[in-house]
Coordinates of C-alpha atoms (C1' of nucleotides) in Angstrom, one line a residue:
Chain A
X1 CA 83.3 92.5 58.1
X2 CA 82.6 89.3 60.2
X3 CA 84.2 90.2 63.3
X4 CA 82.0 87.7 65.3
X5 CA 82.8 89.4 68.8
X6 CA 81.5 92.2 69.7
X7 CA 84.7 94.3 70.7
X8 CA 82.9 97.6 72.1
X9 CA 81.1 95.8 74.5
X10 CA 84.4 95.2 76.7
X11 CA 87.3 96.9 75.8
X12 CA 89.6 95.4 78.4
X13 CA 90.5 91.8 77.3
X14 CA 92.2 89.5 80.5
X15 CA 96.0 89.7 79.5
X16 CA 97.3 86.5 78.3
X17 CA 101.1 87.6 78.6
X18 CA 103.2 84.9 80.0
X19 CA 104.5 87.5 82.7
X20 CA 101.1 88.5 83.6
X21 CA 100.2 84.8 83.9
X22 CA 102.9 83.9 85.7
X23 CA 102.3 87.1 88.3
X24 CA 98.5 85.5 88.9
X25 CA 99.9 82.0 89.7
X26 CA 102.8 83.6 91.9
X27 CA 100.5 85.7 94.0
X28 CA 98.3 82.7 94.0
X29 CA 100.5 79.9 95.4
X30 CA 101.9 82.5 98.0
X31 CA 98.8 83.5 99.0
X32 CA 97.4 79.5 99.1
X33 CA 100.7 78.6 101.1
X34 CA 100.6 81.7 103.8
X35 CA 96.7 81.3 104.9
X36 CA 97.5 77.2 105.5
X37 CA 101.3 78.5 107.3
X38 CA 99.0 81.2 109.6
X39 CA 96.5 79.1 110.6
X40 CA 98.9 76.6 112.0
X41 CA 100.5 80.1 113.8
X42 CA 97.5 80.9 115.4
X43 CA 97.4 78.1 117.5
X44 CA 100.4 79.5 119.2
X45 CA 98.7 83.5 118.7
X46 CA 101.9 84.1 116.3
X47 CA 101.2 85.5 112.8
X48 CA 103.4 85.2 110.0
X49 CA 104.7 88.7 109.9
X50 CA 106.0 87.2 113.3
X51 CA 107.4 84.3 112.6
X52 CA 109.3 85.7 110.1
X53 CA 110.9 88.1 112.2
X54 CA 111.7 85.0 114.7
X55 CA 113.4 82.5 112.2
X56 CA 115.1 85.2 110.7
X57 CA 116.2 87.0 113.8
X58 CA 117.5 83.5 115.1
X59 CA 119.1 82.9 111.9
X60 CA 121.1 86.2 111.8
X61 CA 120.7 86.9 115.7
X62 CA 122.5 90.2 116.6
X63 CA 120.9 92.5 113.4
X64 CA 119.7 95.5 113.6
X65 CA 116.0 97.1 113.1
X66 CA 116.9 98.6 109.9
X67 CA 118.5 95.5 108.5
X68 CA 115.7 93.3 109.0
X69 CA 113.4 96.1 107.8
X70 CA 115.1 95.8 104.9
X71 CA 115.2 92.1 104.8
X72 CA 111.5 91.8 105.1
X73 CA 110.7 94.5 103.0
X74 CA 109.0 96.6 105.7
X75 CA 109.2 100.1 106.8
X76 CA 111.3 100.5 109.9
X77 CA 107.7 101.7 111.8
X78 CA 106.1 98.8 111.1
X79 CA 109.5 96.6 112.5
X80 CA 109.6 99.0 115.7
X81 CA 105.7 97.6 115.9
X82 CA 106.6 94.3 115.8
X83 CA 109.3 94.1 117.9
X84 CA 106.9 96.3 120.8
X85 CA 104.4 93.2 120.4
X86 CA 106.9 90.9 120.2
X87 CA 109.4 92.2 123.2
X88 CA 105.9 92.1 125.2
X89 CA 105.5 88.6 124.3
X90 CA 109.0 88.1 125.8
X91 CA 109.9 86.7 122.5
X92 CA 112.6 89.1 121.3
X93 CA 115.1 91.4 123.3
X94 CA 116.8 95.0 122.1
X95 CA 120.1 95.4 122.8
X96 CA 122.0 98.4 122.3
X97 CA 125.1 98.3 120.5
X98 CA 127.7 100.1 122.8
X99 CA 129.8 101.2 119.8
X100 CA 127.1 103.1 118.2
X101 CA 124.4 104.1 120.7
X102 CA 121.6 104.2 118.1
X103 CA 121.7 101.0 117.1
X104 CA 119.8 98.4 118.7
X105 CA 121.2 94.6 118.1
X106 CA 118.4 92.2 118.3
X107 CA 117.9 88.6 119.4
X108 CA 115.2 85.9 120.8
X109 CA 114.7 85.6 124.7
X110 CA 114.6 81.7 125.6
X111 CA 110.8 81.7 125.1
X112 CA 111.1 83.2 121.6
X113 CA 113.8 80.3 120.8
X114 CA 111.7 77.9 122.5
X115 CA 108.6 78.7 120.4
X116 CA 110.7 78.8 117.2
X117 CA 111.5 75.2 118.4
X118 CA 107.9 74.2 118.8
X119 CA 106.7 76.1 115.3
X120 CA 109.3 75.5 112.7
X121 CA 108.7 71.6 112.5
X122 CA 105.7 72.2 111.7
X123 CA 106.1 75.4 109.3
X124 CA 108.5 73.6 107.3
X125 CA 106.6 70.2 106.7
X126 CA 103.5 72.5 105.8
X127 CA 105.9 74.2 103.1
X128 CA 107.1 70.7 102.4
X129 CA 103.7 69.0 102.1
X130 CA 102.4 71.8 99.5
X131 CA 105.5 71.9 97.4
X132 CA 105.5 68.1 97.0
X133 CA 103.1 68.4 93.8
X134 CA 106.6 69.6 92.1
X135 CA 109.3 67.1 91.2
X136 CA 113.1 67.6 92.4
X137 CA 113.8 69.3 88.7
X138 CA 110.7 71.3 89.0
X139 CA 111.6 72.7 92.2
X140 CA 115.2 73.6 91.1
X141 CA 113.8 75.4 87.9
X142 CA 111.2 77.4 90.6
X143 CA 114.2 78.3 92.8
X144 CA 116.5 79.4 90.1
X145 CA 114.0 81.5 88.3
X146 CA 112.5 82.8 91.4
X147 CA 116.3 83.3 92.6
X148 CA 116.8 85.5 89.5
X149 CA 113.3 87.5 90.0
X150 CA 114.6 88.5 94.0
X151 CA 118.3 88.0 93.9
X152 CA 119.1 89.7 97.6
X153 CA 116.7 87.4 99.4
X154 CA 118.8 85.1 101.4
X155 CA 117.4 82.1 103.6
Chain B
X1 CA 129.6 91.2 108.6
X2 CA 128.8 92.3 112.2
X3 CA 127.6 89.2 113.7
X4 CA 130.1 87.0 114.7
X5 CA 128.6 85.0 117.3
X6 CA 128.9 81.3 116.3
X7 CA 125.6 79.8 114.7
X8 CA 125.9 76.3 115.8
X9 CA 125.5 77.3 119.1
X10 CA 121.9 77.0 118.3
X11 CA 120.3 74.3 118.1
X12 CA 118.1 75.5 115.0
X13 CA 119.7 75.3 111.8
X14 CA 119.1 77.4 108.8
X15 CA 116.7 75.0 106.6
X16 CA 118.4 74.0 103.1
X17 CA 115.6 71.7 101.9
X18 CA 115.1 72.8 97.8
X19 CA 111.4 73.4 98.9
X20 CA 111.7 75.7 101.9
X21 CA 114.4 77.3 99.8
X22 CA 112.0 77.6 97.0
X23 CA 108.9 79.1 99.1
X24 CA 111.4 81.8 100.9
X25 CA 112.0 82.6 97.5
X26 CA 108.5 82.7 96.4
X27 CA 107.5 84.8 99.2
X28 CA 109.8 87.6 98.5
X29 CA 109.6 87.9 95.0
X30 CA 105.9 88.1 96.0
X31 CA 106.5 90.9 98.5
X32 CA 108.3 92.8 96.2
X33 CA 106.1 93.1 93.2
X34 CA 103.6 93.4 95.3
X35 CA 105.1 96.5 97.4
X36 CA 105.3 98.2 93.8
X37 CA 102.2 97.5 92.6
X38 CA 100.8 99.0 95.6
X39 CA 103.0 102.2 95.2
X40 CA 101.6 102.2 92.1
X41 CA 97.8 102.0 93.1
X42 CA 98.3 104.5 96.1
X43 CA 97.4 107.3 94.1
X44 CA 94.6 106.3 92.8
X45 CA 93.6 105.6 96.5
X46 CA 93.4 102.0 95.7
X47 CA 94.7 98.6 97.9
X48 CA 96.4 95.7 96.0
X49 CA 93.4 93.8 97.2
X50 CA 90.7 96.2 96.0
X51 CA 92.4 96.5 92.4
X52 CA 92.5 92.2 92.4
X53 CA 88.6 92.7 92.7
X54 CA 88.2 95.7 90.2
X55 CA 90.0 93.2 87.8
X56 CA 88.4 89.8 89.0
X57 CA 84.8 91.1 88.9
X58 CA 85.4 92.8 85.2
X59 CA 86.7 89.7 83.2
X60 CA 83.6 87.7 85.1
X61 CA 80.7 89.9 85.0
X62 CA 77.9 88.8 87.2
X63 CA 80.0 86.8 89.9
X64 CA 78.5 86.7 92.8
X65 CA 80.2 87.5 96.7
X66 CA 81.1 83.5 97.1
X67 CA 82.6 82.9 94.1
X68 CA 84.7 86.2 94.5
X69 CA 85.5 85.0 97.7
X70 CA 86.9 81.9 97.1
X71 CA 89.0 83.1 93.8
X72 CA 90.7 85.7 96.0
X73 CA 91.0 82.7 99.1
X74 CA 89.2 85.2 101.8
X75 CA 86.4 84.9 104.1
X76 CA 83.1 86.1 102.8
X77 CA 83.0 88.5 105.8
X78 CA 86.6 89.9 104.1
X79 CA 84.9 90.1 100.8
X80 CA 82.1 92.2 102.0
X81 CA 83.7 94.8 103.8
X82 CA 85.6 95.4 100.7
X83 CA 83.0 95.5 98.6
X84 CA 81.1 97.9 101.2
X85 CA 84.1 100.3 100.6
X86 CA 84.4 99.7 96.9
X87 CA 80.6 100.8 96.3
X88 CA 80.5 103.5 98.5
X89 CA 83.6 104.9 96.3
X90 CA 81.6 104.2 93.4
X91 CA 83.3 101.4 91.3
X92 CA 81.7 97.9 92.2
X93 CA 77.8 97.6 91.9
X94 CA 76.1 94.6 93.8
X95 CA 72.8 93.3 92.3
X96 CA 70.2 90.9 93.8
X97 CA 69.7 87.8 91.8
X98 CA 66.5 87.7 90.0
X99 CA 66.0 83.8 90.5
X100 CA 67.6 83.5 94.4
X101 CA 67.2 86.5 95.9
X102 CA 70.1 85.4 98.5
X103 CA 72.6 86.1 96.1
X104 CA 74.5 89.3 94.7
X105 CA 76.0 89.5 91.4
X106 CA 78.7 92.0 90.8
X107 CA 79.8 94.0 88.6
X108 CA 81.8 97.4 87.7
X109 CA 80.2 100.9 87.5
X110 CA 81.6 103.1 85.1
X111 CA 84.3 104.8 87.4
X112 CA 85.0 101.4 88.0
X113 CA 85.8 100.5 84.2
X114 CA 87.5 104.2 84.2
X115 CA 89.6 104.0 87.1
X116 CA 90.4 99.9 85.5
X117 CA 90.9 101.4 82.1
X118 CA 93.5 103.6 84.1
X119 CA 95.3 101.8 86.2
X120 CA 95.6 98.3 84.6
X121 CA 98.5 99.2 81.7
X122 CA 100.3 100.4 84.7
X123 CA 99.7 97.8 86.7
X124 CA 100.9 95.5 83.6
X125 CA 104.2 97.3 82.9
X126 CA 105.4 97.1 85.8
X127 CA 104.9 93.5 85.9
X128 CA 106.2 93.1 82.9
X129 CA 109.3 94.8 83.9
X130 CA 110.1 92.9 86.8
X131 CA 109.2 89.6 85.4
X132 CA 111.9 90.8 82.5
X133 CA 114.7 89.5 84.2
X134 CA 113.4 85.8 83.1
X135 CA 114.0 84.5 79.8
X136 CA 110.5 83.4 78.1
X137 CA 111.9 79.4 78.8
X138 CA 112.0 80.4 82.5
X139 CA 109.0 82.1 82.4
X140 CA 107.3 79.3 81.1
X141 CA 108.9 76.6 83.5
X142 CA 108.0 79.2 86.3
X143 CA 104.3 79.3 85.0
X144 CA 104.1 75.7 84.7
X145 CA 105.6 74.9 88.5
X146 CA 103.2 77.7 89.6
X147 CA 100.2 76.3 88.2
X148 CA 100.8 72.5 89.5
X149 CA 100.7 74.6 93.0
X150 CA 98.0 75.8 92.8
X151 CA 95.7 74.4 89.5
X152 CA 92.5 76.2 90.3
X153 CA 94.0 79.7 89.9
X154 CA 92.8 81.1 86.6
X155 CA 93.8 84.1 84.6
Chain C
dT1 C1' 123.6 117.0 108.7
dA2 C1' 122.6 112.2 108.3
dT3 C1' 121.1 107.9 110.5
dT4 C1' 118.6 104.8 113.8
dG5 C1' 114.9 104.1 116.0
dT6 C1' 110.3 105.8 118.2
dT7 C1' 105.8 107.8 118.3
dA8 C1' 101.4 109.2 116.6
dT9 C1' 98.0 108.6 113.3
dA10 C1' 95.2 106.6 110.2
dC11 C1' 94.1 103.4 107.2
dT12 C1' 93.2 98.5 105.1
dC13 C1' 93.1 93.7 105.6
dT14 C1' 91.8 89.7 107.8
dA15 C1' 89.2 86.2 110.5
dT16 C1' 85.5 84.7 113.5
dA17 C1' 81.0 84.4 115.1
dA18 C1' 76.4 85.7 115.5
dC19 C1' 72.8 87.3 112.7
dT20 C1' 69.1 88.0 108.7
dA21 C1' 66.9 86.7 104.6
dT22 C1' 66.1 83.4 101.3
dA23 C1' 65.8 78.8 99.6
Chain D
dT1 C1' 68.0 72.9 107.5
dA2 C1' 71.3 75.0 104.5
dT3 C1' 73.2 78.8 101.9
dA4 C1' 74.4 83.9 100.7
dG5 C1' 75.4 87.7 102.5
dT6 C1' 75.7 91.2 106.6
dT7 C1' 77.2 93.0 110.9
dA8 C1' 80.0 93.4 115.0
dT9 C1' 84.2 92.8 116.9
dA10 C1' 88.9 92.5 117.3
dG11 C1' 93.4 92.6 116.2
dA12 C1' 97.3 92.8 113.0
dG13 C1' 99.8 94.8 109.4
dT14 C1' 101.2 98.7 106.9
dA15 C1' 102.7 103.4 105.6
dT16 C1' 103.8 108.1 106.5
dA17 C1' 105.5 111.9 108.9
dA18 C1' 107.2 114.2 112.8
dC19 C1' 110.3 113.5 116.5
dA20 C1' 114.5 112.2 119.6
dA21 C1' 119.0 110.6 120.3
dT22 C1' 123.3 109.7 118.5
dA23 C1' 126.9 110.0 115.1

DNA sequence: TATTGTTATACTCTATAACTATA
DNA sequence: TATAGTTATAGAGTATAACAATA
């Protein structure tokens, strides 16, 4: 026998699978891209988590807790957290719905639309600036794969 | 559906730029592998984060804190408070360098090779299955974007 | 009974800054 | 002085489970 590594001495290899791989770089980029996004939030004492509940609540104003729960991919305690700092930050308001009384209908105060006037500039030429390493084709075959991978994410 | 209040009454418009598109993408599809993975580790008592170092710290045997640090793109102050709970659960073993005494090198105990040997082919199926939905061409092209974003990520 | 949201609890993660020990 | 790591602090995010109000 001439096996010239010695096996025993490690018997978990790193996986080489192209879905393994491609799991590493994915949590990797998002990862790279989030700490450079948060730390241009801070200056304004908003986290990500945050913003994302302002740009989407903007975007689709008049949801409901459990739909953006769902949209984030959050547990409806962790939105109802949120939306407590958030309502305290007079950045987002609760509004019942009269039809159904449980439902609450949510949408930004003037400061919250004011600050997502001051923060997306800059949060989407961050974005911009770090995806500019990839050509137009590139990016099209990163959307349409990563379009496939999460099909019921919307913008 | 529900909200029919008229968008362009806001001065904010949904972004449609192929790269914003692309990281609102990228951020969800992170989200929701990574929500499953940690469903997956919760059993075993483990985070996302401390399983990254239980695998990081096996394939490179003798890291030390800063290297860890910087391959996982957290402070070193992050870094040691995990490790802190890691060895105190007895799967991560910190070792003063023989030639600078500053540094630690790290490596696994054996319950930290069990508990690895355990929960990695987990951890790897169900990657596997949710990367499934891409054919090994988009795989590939998703690998390849992935990796221009972020070069230094490795294995 | 089922659903929406709230509350209570208990973690982990994360960063920053000041500190110690070593180089 | 500079670097590796630690400690202290502080806050946010997250989940779960039990609960209230409404349907």
């Amino acid at each position: 026998m001439h096996s010239q590594i010695p096996q025993n001495a490690c018997p978990l290899t790193p996986p080489d699978d192209p879905e393994i791989q491609a799991w590493v770089r994915l949590a990797h980029g998002y990862h790279q891209i989030a700490r450079r996004l948060e730390q241009a939030l801070d200056e304004h004492s908003l986290s990500l988590a945050q913003f994302e509940v302002l740009a989407r609540v903007h975007f689709d104003s008049g949801m409901t807790q459990s739909e953006l729960a769902s949209r984030l991919l959050v547990s409806k305690g962790n939105i109802c957290g949120l939306l407590d700092r958030m309502t305290a930050a007079d950045l987002v308001q609760r509004q019942t719905d009269s039809e159904d009384r449980r439902v609450n209908r949510l949408s930004l105060t003037k400061g919250g639309k004011d600050l997502l006037a001051i923060t997306l500039p800059v949060h989407l030429s961050i974005i911009k600036e770090m995806m500019s390493v990839l050509s137009p084709p590139e990016l099209g075959a990163l959307h349409t794969s990563l379009e496939k991978l999460s099909p019921e994410a919307a913008c």
